Coordinates of C-alpha atoms in Angstrom, one line a residue:
X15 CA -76.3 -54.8 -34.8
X16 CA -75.6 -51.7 -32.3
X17 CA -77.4 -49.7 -34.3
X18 CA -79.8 -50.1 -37.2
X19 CA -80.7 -53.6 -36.0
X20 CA -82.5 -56.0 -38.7
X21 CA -84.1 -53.5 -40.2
X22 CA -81.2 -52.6 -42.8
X23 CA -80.7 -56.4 -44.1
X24 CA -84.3 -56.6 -45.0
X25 CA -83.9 -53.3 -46.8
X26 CA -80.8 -53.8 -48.5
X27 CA -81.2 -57.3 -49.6
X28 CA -84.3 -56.0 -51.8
X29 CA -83.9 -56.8 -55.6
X30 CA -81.7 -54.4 -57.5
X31 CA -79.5 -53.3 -54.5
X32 CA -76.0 -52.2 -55.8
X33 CA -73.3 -49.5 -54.4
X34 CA -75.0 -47.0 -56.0
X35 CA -78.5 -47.3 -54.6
X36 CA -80.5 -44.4 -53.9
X37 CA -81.3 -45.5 -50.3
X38 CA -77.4 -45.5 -49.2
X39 CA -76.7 -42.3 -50.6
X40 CA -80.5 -41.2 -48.7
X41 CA -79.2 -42.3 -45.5
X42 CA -75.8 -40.9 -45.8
X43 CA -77.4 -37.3 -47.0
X44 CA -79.2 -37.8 -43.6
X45 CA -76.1 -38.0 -41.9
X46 CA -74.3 -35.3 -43.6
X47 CA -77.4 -33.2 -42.7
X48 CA -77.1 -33.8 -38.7
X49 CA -73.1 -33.6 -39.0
X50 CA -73.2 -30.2 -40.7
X51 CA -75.1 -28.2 -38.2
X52 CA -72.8 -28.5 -35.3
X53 CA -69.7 -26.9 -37.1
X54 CA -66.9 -29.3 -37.6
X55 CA -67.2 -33.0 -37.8
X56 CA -66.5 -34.6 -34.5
X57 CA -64.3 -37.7 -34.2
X58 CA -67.6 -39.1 -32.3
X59 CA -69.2 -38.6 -35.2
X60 CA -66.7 -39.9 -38.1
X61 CA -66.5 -42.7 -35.6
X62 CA -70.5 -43.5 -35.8
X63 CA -70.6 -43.2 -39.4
X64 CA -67.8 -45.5 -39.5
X65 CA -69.8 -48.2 -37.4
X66 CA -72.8 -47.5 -39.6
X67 CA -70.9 -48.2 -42.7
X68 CA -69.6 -51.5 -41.3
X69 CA -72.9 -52.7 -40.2
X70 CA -74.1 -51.9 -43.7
X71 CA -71.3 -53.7 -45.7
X72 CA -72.0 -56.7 -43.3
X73 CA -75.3 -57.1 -44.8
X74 CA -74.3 -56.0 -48.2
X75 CA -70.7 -56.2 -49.6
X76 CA -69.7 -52.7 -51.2
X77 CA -67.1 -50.0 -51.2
X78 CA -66.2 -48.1 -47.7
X79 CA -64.2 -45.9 -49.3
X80 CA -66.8 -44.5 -52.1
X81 CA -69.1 -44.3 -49.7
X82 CA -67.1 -42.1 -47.2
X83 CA -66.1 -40.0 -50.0
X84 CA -70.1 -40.0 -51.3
X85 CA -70.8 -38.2 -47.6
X86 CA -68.0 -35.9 -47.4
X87 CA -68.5 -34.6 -50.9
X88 CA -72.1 -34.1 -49.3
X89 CA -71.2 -33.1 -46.0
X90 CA -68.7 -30.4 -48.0
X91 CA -71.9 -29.1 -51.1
X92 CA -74.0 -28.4 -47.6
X93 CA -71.6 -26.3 -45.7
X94 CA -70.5 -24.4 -49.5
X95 CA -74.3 -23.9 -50.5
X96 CA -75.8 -23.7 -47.2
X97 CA -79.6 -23.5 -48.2
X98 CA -79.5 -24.9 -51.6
X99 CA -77.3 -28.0 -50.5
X100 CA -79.5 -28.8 -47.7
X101 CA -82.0 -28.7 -49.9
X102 CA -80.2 -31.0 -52.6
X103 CA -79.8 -33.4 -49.6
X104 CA -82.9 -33.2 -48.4
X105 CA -83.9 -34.1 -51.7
X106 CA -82.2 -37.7 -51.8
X107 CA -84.2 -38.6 -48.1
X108 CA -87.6 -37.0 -49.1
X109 CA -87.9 -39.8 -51.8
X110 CA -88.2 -42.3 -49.2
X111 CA -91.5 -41.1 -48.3
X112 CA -93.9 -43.6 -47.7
X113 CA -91.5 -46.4 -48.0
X114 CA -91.7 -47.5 -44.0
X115 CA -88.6 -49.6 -43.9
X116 CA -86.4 -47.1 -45.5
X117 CA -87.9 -44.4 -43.3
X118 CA -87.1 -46.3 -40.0
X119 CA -83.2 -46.7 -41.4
X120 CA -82.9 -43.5 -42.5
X121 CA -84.0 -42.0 -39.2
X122 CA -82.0 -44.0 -37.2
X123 CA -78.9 -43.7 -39.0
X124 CA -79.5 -40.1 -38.1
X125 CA -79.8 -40.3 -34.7
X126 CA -77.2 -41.9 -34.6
X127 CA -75.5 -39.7 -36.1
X128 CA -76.9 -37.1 -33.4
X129 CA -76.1 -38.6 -30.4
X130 CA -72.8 -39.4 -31.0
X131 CA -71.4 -36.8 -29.0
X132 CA -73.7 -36.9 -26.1
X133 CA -76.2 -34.3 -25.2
X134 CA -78.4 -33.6 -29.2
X135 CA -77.7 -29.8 -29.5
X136 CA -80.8 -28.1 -30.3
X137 CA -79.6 -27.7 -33.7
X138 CA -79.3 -31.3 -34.0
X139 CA -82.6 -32.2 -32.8
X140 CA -84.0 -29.3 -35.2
X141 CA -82.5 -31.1 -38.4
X142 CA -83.8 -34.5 -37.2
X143 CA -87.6 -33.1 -36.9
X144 CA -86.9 -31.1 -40.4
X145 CA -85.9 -35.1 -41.8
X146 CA -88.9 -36.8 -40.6
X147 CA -91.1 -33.9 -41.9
X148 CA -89.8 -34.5 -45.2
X149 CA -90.1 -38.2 -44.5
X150 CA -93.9 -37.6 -43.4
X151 CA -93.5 -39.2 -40.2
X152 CA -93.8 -37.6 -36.6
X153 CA -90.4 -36.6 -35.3
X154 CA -89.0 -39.6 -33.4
X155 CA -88.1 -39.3 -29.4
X156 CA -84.3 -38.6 -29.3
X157 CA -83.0 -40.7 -26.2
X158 CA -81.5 -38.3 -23.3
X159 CA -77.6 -39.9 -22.7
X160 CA -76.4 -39.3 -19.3
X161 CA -78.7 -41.3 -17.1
X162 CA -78.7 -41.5 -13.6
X163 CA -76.6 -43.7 -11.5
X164 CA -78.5 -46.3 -9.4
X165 CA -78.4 -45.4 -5.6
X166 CA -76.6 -47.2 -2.6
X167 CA -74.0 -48.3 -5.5
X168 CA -70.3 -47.7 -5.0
X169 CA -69.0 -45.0 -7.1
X170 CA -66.2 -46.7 -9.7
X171 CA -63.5 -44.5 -11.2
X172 CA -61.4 -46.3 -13.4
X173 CA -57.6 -44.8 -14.2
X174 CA -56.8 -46.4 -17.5
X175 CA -55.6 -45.6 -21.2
X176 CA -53.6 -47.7 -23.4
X177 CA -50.1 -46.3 -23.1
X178 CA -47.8 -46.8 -19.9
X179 CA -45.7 -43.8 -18.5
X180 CA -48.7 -41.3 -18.1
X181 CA -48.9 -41.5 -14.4
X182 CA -52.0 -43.6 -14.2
X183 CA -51.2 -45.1 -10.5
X184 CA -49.7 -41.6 -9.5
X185 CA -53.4 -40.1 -10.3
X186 CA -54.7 -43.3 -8.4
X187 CA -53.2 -43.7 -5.9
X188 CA -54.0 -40.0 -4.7
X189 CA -57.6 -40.0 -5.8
X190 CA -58.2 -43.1 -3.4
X191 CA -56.3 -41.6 -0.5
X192 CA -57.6 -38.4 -1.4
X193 CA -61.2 -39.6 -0.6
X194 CA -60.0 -41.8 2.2
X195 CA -58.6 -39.0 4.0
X196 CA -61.7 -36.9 3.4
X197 CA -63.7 -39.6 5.1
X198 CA -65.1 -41.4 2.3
X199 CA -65.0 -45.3 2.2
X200 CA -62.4 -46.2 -0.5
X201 CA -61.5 -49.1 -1.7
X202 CA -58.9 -49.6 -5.0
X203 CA -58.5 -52.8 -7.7
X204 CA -54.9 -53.0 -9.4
X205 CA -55.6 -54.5 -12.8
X206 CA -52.1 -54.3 -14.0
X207 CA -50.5 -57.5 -13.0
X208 CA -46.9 -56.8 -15.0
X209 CA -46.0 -52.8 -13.0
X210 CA -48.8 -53.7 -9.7
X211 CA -47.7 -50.3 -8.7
X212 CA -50.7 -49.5 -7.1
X213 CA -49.8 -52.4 -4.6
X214 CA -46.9 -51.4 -3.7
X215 CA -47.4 -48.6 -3.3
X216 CA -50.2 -50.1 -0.4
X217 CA -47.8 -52.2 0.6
X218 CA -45.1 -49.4 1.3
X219 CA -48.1 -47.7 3.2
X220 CA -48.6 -49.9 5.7
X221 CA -45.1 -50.6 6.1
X222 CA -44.9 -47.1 7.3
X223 CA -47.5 -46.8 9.5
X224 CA -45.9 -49.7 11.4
X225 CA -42.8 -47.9 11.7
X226 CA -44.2 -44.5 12.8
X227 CA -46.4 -42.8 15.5
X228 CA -48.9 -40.9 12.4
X229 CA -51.6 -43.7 12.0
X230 CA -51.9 -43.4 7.8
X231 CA -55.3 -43.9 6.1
X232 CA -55.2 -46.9 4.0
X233 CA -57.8 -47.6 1.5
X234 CA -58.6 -52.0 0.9
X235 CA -57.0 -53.0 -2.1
X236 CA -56.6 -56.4 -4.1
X237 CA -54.9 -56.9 -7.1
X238 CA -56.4 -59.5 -10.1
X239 CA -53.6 -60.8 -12.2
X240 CA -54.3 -62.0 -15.6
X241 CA -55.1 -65.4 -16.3
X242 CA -52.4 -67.7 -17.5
X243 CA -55.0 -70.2 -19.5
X244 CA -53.9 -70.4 -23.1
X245 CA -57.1 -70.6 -24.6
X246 CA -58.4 -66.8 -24.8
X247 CA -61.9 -68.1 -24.1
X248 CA -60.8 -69.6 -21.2
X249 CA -58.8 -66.8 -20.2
X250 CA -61.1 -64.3 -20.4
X251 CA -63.8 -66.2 -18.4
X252 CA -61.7 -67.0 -15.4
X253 CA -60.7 -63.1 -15.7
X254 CA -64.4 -62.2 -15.7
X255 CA -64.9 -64.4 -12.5
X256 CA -62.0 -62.7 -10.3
X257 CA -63.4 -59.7 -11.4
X258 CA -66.4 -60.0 -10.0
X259 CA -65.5 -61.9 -7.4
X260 CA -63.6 -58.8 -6.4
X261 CA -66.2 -56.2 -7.2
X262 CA -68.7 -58.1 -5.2
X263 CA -66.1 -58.1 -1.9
X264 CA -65.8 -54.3 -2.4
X265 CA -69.2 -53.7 -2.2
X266 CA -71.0 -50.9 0.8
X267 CA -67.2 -48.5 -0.2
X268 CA -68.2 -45.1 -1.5
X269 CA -66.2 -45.6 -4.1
X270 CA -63.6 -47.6 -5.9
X271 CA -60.6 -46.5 -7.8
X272 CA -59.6 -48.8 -10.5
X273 CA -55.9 -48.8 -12.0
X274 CA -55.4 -50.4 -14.8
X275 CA -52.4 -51.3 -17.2
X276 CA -50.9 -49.4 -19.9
X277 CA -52.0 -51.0 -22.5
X278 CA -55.2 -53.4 -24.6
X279 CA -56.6 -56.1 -21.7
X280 CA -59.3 -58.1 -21.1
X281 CA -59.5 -56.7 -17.2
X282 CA -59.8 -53.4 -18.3
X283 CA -62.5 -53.6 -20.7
X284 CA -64.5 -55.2 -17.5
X285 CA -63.5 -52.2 -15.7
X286 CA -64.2 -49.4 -18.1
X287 CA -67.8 -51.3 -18.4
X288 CA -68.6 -50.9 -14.4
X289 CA -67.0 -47.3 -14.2
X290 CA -69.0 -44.3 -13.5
X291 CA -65.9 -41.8 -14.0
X292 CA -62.9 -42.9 -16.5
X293 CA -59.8 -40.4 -16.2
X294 CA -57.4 -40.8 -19.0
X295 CA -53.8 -39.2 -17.8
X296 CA -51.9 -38.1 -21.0
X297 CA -48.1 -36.8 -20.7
X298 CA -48.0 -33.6 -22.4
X299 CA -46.2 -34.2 -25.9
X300 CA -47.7 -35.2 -29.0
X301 CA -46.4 -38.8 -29.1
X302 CA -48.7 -39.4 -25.3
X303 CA -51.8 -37.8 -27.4
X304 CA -52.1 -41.1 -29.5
X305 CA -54.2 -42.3 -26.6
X306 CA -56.6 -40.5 -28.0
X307 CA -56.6 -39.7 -31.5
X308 CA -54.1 -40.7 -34.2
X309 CA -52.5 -37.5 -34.9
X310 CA -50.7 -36.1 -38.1
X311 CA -47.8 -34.3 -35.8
X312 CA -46.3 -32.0 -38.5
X313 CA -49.5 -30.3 -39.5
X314 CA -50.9 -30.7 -36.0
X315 CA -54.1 -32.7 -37.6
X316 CA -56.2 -35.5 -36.3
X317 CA -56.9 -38.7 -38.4
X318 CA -58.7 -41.0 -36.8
X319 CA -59.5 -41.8 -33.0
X320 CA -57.7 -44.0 -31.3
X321 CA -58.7 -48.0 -30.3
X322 CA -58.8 -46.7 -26.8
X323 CA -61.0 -44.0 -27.6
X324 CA -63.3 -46.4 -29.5
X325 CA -63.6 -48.5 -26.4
X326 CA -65.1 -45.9 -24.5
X327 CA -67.1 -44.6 -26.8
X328 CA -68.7 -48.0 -27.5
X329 CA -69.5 -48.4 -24.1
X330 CA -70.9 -45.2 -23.7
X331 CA -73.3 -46.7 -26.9
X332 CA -74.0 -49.9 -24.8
X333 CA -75.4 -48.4 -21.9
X334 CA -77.3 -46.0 -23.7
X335 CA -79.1 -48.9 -25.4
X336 CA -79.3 -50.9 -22.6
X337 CA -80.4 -48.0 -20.2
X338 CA -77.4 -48.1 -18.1
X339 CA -76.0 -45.2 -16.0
X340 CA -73.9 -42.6 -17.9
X341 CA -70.3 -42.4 -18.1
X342 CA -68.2 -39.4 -17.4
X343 CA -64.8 -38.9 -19.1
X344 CA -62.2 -36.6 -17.7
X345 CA -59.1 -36.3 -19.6
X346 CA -56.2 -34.7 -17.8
X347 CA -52.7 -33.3 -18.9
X348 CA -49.9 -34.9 -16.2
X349 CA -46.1 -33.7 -16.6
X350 CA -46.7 -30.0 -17.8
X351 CA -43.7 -28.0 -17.2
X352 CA -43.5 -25.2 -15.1
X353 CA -42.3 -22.9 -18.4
X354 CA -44.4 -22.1 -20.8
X355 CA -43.7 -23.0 -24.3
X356 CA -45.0 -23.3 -27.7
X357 CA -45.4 -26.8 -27.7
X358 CA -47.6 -26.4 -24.5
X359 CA -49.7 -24.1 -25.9
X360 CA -50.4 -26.2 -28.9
X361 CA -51.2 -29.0 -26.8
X362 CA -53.6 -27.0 -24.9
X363 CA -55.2 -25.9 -28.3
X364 CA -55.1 -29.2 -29.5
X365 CA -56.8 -30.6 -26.5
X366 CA -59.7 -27.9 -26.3
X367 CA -60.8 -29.1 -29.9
X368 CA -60.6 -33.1 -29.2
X369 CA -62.8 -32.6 -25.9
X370 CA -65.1 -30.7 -27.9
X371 CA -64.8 -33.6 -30.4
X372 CA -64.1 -36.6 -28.6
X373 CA -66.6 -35.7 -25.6
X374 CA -64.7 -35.6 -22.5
X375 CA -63.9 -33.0 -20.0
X376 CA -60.2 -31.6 -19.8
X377 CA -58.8 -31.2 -16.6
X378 CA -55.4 -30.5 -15.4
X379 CA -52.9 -32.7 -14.2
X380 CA -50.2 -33.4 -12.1
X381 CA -47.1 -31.0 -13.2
X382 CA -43.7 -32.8 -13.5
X383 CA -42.4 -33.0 -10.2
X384 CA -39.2 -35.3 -8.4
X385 CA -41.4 -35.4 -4.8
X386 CA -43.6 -38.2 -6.3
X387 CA -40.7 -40.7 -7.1
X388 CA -39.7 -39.8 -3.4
X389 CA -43.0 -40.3 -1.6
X390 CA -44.0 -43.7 -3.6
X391 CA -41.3 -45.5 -1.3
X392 CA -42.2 -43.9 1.5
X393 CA -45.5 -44.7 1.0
X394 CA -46.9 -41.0 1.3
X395 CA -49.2 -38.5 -0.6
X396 CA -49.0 -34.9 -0.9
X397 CA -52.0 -35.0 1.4
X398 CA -49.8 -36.6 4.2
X399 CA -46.8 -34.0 4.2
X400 CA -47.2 -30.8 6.5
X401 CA -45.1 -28.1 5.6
X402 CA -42.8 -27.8 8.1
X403 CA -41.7 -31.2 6.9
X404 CA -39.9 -29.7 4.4
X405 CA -37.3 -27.0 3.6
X406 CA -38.4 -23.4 4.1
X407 CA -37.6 -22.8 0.2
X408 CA -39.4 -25.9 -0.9
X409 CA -43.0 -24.6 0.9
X410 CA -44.1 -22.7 -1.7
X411 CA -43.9 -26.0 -4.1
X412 CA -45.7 -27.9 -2.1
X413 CA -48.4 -25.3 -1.8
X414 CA -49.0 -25.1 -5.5
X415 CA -48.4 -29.4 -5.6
X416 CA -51.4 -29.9 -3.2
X417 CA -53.9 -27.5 -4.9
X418 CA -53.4 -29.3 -7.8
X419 CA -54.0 -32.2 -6.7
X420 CA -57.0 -30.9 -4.5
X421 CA -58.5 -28.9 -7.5
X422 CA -58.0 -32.6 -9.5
X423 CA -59.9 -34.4 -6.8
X424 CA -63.0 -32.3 -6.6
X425 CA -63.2 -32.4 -10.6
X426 CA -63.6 -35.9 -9.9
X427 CA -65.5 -36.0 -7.0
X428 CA -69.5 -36.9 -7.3
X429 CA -72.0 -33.7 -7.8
X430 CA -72.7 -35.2 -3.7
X431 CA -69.3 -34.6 -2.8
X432 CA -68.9 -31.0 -4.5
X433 CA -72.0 -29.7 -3.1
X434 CA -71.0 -30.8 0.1
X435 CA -67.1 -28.9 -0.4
X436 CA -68.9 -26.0 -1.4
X437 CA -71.2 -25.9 1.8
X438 CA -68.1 -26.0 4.0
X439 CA -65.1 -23.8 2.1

């Protein structure tokens, strides 16, 4: 159990448990509680109590849906009373005191309820000291997120969400030549087996480096395709071995740029579980945003987070339990047209909330443009045209096209590389 462990079963199993015990509606006071002092409730958060919940029922059968209502109508009495519905809360968990087990679950249902966006605000971390007070216990250590990534190790930045169409090997393929041509060691894994556009994209690279004088950086690549075993067990462990097998080979690169396919796979789970950075490309309508978040599109609400966004967030749990390196999430907008509109604003509203929410950093994107379809054949970049390669009138454009993709690439780059770019411009 991710997070409450044993500890619940022993709890829960105790004589007279039903699905109006005292101690469910204790812990979920707790959670409304930590929810309610950061403002709206995150989709991290819903998420976390979601996972809490199905841990619970797991142990004890009873109803999700009484219970979710039990904490919003809880979450909703703090936020109208303010001090005397805290206090009504804080009522149902000061009950526990003395009672060890129940303490320990109640506690670390809220800090789980704390972390789940990342970094505890201080508010947070304020409401889980005021709970243990009233618990009589010391305030528990609240473990920091982001850890540190292990040195000497290749940096991995995995492209990946679950729709196709975003531009996922377009954002690749110029983040690893990108690098290359800055003089880092790159080396790139293409996951996606059915489009393998990041290969041939390679491919068409080195084709035209043979035909012309310009020697072209090209970063290693190999491509995994999925196994054909019938048997998913099977599948997935002779998809686990190329993967590593691969991983292994790339090892002393800088960095490696991951591309994955556009939708649910075994090889991109393994990816998203070495990665360092993930970037998610969306396209910038409101049918692309369902990578993140399933979205009510006429009032322009969000109902639920997405599978993908589940994914990363449960990894993000894992290593945090485990004591792994932290995991960055950049989200970026690819296709915005040149016009502004007031579906683009929207988006852009939209967007700002679910980082805040969701827990990743928005970055622009690529903007719509035909040059890409033309340089993927050619086996070219924007960093590889100079301008007097191109029509007078069509300078400008490729001005603005490479400082997006420049301003893109330091966003990704390492803290190491931007302090270095900032020494030098």
């Amino acid at each position: 159990m991710t997070f409450l462990g044993k500890l619940a079963g022993g709890v829960l199993r105790g004589p007279g448990w039903s699905r109006d015990a005292p101690l469910v509606r204790g812990c979920l006071s707790a959670a409304a509680l930590v929810a309610a002092v950061d403002g709206d409730l995150s989709l991290a958060k819903r998420n976390r109590l979601d996972q809490i919940l199905d841990e619970l029922s797991g142990i004890q059968s009873f109803d999700l849906h009484r219970a979710l209502e039990a904490f919003q109508s809880e979450l909703d009495r703090i936020r109208a009373d303010g001090r005397a519905g805290r206090a009504v809360a804080m009522a149902s968990v000061e009950r526990f005191a003395g009672d060890q087990k129940a303490v320990e679950l109640i506690l670390r249902v809220a800090q789980a309820i704390a972390v789940a966006d990342g970094d505890v605000s201080p508010h947070g971390r304020a409401m889980i000291g005021e709970i243990a007070g009233a618990l009589a216990v010391p305030v528990p250590d609240i473990p920091k997120v982001d850890l540190p990534m292990p040195k000497g190790s290749a940096r991995v930045i995995v492209v990946g969400n679950e729709k196709g169409g975003t531009g996922k090997s377009t954002t690749a393929i110029h983040i690893a030549t990108g690098l290359a041509m800055g003089g880092r060691k790159v080396a790139c894994l293409d996951l996606d087996g059915r489009q393998a556009t990041l290969s041939r994209f390679m491919e068409n690279r080195a084709a035209a480096t043979e035909t012309s004088s310009d020697r072209l950086v090209i970063p290693r690549y190999q491509r995994i395709e999925p196994s054909p075993a019938e048997q998913r067990t099977q599948a997935d462990h002779e998809e686990r071995e190329r993967f590593d097998e691969a991983m292994a080979e790339l090892e002393g690169q800088d960095a490696v740029v991951v591309d994955t396919p556009g939708h649910s796979s075994h090889l991109a789970r393994l990816a998203h579980a070495r990665a360092n950075v993930v970037i998610t490309p969306i396209n910038d309508s409101f049918i692309d945003i369902d990578a993140l978040a399933d979205i009510d599109r006429e009032r322009r609400l969000v109902r639920a987070p997405s599978s993908y966004c589940r994914m990363v967030w449960e990894e993000r749990e894992r290593r945090r339990s485990e004591g792994g390196s932290g995991l960055d999430w950049i989200v970026t907008r690819n296709r915005v047209g040149h016009l502004d509109s007031r579906n683009t604003r929207e988006m852009a509203a939209l967007l700002e909330v679910l980082s805040r929410r969701i827990g990743f950093r928005l970055q622009p994107g690529f903007s719509e443009r035909v040059v890409f379809r033309e340089l993927f054949f050619r086996g070219l970049t924007l960093f590889d045209l100079a301008e007097d390669s191109v029509a007078h009138n069509a300078r400008n454009s490729l001005r603005r096209a490479k400082l997006e993709v420049e301003d893109f690439l330091s966003a990704v780059a390492s803290p190491a590389d931007r302090s270095t770019r900032a020494q030098t411009d």
